[in-house]
JSON list of C-alpha atoms in Angstrom, two decimals:
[
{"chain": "H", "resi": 714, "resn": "UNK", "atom": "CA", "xyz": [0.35, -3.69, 35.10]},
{"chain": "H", "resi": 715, "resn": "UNK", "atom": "CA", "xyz": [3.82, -2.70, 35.69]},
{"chain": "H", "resi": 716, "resn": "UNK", "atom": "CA", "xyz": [5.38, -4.50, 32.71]},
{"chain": "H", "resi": 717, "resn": "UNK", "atom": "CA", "xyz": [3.44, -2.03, 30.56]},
{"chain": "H", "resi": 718, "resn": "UNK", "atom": "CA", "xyz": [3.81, 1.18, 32.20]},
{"chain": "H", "resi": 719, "resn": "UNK", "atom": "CA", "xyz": [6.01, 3.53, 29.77]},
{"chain": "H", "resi": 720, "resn": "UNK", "atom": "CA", "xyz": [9.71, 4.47, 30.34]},
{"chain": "H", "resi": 721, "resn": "UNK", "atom": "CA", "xyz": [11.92, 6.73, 28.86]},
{"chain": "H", "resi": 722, "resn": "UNK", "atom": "CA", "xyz": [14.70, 6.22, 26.65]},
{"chain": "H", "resi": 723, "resn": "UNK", "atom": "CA", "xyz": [16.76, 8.79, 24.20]},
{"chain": "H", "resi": 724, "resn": "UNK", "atom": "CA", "xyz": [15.75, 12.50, 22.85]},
{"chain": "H", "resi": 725, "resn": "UNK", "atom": "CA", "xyz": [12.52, 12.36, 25.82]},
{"chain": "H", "resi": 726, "resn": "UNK", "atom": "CA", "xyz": [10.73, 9.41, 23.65]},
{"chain": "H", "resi": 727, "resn": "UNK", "atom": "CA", "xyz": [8.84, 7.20, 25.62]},
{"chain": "H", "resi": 728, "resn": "UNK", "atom": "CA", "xyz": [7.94, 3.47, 24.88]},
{"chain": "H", "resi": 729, "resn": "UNK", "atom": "CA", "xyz": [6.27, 0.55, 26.74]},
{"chain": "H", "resi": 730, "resn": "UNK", "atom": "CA", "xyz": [6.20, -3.19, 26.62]},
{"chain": "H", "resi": 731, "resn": "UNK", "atom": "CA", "xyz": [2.76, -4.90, 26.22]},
{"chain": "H", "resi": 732, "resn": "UNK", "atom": "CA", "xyz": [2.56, -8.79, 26.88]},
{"chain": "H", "resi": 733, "resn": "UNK", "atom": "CA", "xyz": [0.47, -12.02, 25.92]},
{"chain": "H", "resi": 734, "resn": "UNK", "atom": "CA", "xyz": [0.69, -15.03, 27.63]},
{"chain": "H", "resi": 735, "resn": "UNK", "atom": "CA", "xyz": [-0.43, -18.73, 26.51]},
{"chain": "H", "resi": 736, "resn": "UNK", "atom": "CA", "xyz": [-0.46, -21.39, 29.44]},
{"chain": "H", "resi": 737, "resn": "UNK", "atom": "CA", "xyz": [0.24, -25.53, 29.78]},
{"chain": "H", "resi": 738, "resn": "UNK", "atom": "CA", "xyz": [-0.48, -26.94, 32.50]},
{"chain": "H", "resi": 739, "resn": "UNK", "atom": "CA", "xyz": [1.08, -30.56, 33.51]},
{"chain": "H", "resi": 740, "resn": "UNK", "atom": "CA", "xyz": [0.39, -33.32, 33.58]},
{"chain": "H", "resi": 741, "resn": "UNK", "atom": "CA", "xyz": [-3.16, -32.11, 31.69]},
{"chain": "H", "resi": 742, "resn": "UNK", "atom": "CA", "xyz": [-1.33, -30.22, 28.93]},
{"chain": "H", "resi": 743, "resn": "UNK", "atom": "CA", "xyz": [1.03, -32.93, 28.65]},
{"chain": "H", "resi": 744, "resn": "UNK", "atom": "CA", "xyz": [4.12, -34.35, 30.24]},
{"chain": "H", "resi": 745, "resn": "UNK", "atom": "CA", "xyz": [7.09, -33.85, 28.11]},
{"chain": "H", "resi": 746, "resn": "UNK", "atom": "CA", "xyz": [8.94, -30.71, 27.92]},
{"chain": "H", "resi": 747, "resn": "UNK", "atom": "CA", "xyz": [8.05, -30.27, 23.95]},
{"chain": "H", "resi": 748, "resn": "UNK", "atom": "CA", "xyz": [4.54, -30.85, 24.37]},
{"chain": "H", "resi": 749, "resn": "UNK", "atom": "CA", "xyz": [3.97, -28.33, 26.90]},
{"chain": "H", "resi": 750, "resn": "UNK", "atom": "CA", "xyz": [5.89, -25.61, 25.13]},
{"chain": "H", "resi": 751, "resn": "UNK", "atom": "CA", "xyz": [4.09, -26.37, 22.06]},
{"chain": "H", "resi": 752, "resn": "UNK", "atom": "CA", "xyz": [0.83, -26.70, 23.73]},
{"chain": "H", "resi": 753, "resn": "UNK", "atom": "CA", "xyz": [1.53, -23.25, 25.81]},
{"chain": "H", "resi": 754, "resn": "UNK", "atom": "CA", "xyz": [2.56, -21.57, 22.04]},
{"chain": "H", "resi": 755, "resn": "UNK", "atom": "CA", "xyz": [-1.18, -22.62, 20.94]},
{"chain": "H", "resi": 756, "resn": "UNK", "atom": "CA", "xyz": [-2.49, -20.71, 23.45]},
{"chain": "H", "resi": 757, "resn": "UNK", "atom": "CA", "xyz": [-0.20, -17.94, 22.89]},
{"chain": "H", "resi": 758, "resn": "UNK", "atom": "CA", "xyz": [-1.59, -17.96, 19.37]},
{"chain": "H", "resi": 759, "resn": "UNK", "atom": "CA", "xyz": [-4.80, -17.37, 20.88]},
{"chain": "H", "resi": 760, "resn": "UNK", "atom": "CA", "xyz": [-3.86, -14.89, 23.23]},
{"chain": "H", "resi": 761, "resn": "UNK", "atom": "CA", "xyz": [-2.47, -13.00, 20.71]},
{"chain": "H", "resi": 762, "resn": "UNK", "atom": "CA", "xyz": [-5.45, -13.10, 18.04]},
{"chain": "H", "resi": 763, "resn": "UNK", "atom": "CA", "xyz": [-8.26, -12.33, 21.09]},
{"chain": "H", "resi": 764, "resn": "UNK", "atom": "CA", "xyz": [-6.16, -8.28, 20.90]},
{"chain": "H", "resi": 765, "resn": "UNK", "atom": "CA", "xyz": [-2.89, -8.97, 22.76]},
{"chain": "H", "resi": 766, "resn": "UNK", "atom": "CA", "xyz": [-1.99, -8.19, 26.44]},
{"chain": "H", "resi": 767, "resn": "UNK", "atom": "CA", "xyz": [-4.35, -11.15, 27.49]},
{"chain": "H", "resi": 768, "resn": "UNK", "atom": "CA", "xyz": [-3.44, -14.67, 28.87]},
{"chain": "H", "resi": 769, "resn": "UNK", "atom": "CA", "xyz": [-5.31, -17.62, 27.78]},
{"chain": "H", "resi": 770, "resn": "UNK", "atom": "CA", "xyz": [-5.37, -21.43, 28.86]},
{"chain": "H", "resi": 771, "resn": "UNK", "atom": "CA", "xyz": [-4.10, -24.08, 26.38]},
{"chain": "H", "resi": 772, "resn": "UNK", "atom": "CA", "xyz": [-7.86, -25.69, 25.10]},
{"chain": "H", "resi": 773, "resn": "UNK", "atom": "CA", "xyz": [-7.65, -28.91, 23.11]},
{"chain": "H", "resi": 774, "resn": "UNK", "atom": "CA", "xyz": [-9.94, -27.35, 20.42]},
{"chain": "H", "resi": 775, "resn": "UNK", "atom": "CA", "xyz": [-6.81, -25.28, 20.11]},
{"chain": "H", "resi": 776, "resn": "UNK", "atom": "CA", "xyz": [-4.82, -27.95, 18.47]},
{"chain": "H", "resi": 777, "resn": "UNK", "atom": "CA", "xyz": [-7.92, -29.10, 15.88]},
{"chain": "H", "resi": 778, "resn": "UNK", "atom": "CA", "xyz": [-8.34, -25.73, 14.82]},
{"chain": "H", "resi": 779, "resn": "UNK", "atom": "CA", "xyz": [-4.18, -25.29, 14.31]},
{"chain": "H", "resi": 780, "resn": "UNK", "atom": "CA", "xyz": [-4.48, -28.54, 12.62]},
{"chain": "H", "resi": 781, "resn": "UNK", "atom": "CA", "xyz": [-6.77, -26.78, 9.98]},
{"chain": "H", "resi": 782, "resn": "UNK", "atom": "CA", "xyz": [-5.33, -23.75, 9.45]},
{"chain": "H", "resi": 783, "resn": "UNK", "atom": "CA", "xyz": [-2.10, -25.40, 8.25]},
{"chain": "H", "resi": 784, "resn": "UNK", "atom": "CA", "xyz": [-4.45, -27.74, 5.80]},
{"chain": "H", "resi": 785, "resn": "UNK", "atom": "CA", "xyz": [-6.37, -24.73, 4.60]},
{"chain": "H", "resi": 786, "resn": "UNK", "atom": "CA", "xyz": [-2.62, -22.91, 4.06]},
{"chain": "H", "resi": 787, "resn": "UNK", "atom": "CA", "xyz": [-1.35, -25.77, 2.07]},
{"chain": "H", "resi": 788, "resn": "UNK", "atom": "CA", "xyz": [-4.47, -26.26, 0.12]},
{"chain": "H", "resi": 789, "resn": "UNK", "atom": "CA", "xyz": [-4.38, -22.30, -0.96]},
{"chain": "H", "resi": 790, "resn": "UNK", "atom": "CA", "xyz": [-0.82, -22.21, -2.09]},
{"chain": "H", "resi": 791, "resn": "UNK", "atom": "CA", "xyz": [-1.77, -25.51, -4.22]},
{"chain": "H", "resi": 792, "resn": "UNK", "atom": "CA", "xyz": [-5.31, -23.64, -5.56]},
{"chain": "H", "resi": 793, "resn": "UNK", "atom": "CA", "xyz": [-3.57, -20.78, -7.59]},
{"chain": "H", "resi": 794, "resn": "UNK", "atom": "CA", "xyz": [-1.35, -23.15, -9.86]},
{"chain": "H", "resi": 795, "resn": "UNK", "atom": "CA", "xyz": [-4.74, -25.45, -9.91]},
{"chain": "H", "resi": 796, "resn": "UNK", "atom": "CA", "xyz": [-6.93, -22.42, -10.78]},
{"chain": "H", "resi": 797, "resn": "UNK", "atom": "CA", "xyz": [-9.41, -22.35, -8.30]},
{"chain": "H", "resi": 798, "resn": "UNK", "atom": "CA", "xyz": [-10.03, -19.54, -7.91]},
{"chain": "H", "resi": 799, "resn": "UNK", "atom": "CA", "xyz": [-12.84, -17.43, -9.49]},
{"chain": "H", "resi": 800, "resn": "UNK", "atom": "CA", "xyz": [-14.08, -13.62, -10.59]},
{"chain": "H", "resi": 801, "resn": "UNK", "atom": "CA", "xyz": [-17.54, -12.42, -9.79]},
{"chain": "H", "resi": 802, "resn": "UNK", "atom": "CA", "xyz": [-18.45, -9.55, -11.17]},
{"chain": "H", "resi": 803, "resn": "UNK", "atom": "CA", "xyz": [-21.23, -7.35, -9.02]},
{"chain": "H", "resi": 804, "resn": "UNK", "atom": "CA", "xyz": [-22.63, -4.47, -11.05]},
{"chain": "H", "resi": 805, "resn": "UNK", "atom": "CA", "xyz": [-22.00, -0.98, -9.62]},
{"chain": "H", "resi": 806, "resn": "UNK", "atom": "CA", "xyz": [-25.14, 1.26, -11.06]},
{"chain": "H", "resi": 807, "resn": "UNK", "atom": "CA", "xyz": [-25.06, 5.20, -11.14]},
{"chain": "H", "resi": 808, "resn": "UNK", "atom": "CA", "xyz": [-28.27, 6.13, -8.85]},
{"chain": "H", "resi": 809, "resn": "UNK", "atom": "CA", "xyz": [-28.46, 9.49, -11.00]},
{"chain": "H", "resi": 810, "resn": "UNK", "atom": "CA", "xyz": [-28.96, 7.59, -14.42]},
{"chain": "H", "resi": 811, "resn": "UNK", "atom": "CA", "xyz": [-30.06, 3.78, -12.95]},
{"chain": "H", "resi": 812, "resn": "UNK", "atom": "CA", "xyz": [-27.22, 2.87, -15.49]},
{"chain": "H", "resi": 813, "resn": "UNK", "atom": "CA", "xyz": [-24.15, 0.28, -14.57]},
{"chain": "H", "resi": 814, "resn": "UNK", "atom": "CA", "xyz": [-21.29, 1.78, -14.78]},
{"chain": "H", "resi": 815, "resn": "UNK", "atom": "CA", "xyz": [-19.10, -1.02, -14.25]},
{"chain": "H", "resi": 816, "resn": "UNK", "atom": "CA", "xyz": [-18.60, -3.98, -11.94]},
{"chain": "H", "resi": 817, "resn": "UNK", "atom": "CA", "xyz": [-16.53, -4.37, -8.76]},
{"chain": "H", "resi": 818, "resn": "UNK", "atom": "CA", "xyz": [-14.04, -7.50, -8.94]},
{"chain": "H", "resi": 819, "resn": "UNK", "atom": "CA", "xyz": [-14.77, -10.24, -6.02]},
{"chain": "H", "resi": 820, "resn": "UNK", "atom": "CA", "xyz": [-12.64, -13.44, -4.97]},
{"chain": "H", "resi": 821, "resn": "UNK", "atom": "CA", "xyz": [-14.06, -16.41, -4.52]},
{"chain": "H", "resi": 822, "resn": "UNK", "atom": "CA", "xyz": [-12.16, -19.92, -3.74]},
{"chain": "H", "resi": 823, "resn": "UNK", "atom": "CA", "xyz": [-13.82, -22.97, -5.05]},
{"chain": "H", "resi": 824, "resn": "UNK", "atom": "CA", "xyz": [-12.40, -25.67, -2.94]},
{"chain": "H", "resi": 825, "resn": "UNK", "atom": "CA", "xyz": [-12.47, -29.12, -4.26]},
{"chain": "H", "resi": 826, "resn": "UNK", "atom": "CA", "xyz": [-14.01, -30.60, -1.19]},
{"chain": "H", "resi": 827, "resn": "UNK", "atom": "CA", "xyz": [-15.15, -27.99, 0.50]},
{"chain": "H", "resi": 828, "resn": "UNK", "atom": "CA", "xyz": [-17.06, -25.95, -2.29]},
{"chain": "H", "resi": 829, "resn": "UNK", "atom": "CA", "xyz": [-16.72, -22.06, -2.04]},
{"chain": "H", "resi": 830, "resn": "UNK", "atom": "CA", "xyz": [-14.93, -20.89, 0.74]},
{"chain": "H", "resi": 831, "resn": "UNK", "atom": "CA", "xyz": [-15.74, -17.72, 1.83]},
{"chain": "H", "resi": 832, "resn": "UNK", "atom": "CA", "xyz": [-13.43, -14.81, 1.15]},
{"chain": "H", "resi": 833, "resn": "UNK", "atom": "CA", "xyz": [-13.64, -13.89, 5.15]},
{"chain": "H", "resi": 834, "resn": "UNK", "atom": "CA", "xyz": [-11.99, -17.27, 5.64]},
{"chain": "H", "resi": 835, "resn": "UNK", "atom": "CA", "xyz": [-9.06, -17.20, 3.58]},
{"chain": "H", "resi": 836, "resn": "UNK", "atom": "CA", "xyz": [-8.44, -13.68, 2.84]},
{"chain": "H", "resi": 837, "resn": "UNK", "atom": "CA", "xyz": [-6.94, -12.94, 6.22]},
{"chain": "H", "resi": 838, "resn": "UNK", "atom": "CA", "xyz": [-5.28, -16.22, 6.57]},
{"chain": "H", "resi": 839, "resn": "UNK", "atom": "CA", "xyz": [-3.67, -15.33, 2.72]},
{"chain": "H", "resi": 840, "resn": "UNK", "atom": "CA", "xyz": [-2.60, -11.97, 4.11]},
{"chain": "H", "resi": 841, "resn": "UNK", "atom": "CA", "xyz": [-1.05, -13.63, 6.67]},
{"chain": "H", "resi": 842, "resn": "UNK", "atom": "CA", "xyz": [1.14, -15.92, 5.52]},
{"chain": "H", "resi": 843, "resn": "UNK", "atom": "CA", "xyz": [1.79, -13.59, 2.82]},
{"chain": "H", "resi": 844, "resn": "UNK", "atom": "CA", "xyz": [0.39, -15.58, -0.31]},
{"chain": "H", "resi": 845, "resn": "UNK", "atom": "CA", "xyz": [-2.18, -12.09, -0.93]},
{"chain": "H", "resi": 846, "resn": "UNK", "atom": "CA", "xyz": [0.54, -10.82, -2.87]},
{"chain": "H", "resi": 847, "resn": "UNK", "atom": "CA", "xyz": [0.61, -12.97, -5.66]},
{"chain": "H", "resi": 848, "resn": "UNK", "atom": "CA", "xyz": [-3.21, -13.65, -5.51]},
{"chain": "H", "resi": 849, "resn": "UNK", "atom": "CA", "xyz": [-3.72, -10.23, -5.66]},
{"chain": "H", "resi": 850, "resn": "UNK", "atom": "CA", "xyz": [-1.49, -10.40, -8.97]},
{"chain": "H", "resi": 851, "resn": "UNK", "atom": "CA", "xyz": [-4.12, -12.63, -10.14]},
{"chain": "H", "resi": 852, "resn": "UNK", "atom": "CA", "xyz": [-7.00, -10.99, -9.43]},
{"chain": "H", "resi": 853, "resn": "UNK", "atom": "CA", "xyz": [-5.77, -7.72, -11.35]},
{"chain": "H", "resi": 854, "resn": "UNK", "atom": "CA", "xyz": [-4.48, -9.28, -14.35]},
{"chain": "H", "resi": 855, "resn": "UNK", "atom": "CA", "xyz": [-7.77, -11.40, -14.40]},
{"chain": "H", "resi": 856, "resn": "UNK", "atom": "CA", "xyz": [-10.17, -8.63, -13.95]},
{"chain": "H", "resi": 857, "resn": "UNK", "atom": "CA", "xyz": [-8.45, -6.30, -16.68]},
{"chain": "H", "resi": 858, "resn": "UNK", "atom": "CA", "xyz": [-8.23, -8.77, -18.91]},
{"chain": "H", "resi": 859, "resn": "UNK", "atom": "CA", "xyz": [-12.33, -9.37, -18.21]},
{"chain": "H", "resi": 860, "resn": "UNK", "atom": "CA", "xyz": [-12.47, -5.28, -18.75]},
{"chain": "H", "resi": 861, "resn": "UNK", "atom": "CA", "xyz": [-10.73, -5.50, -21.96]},
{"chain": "H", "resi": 862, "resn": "UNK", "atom": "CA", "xyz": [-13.53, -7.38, -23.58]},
{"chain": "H", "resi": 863, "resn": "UNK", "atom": "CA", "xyz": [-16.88, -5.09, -22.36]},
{"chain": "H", "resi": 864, "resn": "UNK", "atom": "CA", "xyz": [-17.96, -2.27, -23.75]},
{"chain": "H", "resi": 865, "resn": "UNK", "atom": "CA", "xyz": [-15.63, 0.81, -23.56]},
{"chain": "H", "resi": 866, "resn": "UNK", "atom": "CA", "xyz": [-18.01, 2.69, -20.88]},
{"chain": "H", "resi": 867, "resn": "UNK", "atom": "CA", "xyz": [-18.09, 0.25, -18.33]},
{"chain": "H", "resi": 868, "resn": "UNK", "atom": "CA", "xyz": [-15.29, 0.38, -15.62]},
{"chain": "H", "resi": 869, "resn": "UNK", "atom": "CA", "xyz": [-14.01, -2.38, -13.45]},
{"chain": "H", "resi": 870, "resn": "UNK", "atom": "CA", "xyz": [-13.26, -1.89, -9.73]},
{"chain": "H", "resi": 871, "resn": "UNK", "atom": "CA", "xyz": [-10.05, -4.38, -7.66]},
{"chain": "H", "resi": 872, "resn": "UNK", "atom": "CA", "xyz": [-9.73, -4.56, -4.19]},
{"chain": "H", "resi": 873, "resn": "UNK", "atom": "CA", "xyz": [-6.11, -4.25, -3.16]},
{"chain": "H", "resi": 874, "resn": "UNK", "atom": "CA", "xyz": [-4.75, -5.35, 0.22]},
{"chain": "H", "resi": 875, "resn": "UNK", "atom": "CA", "xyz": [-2.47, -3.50, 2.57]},
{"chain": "H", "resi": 876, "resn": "UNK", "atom": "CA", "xyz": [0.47, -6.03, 2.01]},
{"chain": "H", "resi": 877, "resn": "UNK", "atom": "CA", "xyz": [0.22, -5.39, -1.57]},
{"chain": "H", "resi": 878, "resn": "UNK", "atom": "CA", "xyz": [1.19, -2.43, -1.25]},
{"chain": "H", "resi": 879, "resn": "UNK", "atom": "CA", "xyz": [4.17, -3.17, 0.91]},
{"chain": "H", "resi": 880, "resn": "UNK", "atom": "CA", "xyz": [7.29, -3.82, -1.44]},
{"chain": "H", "resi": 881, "resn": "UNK", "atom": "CA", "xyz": [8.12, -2.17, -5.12]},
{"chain": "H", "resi": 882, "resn": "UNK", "atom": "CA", "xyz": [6.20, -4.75, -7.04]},
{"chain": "H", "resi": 883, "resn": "UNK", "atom": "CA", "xyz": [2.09, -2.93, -7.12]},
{"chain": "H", "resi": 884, "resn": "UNK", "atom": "CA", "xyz": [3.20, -0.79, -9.68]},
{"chain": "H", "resi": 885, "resn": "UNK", "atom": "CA", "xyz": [4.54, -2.87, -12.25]},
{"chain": "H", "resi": 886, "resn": "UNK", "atom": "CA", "xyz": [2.07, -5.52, -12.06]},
{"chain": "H", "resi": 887, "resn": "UNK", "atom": "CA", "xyz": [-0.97, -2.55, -12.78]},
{"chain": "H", "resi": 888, "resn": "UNK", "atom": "CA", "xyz": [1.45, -1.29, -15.27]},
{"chain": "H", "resi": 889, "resn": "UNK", "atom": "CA", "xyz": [1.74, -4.87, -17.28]},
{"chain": "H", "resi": 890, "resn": "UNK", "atom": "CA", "xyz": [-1.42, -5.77, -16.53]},
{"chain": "H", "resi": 891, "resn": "UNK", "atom": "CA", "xyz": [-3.06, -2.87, -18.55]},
{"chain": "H", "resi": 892, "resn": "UNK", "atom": "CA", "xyz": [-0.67, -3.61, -21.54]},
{"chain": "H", "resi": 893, "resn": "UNK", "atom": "CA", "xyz": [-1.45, -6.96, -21.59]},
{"chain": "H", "resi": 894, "resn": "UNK", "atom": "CA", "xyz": [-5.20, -6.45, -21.50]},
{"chain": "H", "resi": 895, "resn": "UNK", "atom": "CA", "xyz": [-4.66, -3.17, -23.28]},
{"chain": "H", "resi": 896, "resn": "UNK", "atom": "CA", "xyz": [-7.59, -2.07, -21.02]},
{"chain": "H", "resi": 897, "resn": "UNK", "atom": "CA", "xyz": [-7.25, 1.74, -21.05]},
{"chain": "H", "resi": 898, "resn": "UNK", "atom": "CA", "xyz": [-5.73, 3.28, -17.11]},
{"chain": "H", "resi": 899, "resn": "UNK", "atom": "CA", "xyz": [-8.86, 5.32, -16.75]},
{"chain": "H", "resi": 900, "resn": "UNK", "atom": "CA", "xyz": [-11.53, 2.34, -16.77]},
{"chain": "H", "resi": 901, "resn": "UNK", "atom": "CA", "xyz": [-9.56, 0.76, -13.79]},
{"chain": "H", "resi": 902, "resn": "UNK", "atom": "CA", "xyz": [-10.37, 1.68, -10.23]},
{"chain": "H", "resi": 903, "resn": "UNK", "atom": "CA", "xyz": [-8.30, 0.59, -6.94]},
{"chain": "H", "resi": 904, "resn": "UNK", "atom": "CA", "xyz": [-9.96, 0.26, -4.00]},
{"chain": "H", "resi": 905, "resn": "UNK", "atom": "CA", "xyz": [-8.49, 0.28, -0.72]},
{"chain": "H", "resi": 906, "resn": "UNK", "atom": "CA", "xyz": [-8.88, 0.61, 2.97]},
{"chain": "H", "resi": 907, "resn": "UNK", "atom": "CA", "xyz": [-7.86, 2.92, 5.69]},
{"chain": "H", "resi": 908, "resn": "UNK", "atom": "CA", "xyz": [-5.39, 0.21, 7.08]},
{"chain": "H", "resi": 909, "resn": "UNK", "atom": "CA", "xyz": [-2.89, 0.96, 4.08]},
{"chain": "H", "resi": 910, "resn": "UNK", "atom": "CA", "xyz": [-1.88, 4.47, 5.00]},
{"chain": "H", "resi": 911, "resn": "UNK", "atom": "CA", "xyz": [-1.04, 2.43, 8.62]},
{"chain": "H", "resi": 912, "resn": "UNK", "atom": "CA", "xyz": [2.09, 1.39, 7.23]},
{"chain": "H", "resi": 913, "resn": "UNK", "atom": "CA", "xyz": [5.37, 3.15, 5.54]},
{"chain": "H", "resi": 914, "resn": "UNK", "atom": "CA", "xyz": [2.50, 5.91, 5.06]},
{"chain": "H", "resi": 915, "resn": "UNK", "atom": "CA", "xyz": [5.32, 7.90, 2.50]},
{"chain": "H", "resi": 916, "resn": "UNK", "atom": "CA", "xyz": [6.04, 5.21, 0.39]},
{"chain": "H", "resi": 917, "resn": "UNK", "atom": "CA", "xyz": [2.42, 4.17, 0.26]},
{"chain": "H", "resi": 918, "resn": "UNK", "atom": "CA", "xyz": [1.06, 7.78, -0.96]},
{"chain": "H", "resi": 919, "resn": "UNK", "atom": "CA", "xyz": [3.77, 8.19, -3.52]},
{"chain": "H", "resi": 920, "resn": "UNK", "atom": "CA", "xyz": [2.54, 4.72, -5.20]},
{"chain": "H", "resi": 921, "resn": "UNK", "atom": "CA", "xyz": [-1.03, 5.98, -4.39]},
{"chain": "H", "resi": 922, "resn": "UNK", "atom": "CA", "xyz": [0.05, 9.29, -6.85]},
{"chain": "H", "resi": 923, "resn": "UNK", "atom": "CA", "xyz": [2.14, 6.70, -9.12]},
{"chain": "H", "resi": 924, "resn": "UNK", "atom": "CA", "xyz": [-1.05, 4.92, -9.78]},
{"chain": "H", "resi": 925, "resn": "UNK", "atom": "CA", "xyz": [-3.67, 8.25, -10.02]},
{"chain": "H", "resi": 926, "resn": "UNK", "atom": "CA", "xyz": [-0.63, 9.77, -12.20]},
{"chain": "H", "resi": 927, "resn": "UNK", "atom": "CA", "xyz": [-0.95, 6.71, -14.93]},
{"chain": "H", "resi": 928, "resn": "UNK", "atom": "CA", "xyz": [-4.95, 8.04, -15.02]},
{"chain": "H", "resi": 929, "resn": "UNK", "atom": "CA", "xyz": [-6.19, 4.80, -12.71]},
{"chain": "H", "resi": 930, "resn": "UNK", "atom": "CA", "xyz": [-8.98, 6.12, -10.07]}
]
């Protein structure tokens, strides 16, 4: 407990030090030095993902599930380029006229061996490592280019991650994605979560007034 009480440092701020902790144990965990680090930094991994300032025992289900998150990572770079990946469309209906008034855009990963992977299974792990960025591309180009070809009253709703939003690029990807489709601004809608404003909050509102400036909603 007294790693983690705060202590002062310049202008009367105040910060503290939170720990996680993975565990090997010999000669269980393994013998050689390399093992046992890299068994203890599997548990550390776990540690870390069951909320930080824990401590957790190395488990060998630890390994097999390690094992296939770095098969599932290589298998979703390769399923972008190999266009696996898929649109629904789910109809969003106005309750005051039981009309649709467009659809919301959702992700879906059709594995070649696995069949549809859920988007609660990949989506983090593509946030991640990074790869929602250009998937996110994608799906926006994708779903205005869908848009384009409905009639002019329906809308289309994207989902856009936090990460996305990290970085200069969100902008000009919406930007060329609308010419390209020539889907008019107003017919697309961004969604987004609380968790974006958690991050570079500034730079995150003035893209969020770049965006509702251009006539997007």
């Amino acid at each position: 407990a007294w790693i983690s009480e705060p202590y002062d440092i310049d202008d009367g701020q105040q910060a503290s030090v939170g720990t996680s902790i993975g565990i090997a144990v010999s000669p269980g965990d393994g013998s050689a030095p390399d093992k046992l680090l890299r068994n203890a930094d599997l548990a550390l991994y776990r540690a870390k993902g069951d909320g930080r300032g824990t401590f957790r025992f190395f488990e060998p289900a630890m390994d097999e599930q390690m094992q296939a998150r770095r098969i599932m990572e290589q298998d979703l770079r390769k399923a972008l380029p190999a266009g696996e990946f898929e649109l629904y469309y789910q109809p969003v209906v106005n309750l005051e006229s039981s009309e649709i008034s467009g659809f919301e855009a959702l992700l879906r990963w059709n594995h070649p061996e696995r069949g549809q992977v859920p988007p609660a299974t990949f989506i983090p792990l593509a946030e991640e490592i990074g790869f929602i960025v250009p998937l996110g591309e994608w799906v926006i180009r994708e779903a205005c280019l869908a848009a384009a070809r409905w009639p002019e009253h329906l809308n289309v709703a994207v989902n856009i991650s936090a990460a996305q939003f990290r970085g200069s690029s969100l902008m000009p990807v919406v930007v060329n994605a609308l010419a390209a489709s020539g889907l008019h601004p107003a017919r697309l809608e961004i969604e987004i979560t609380e968790t974006v404003l958690l991050h570079d909050r500034e730079a995150t509102i003035a893209v969020l007034h770049q965006l509702r400036a251009l006539g997007i909603r």
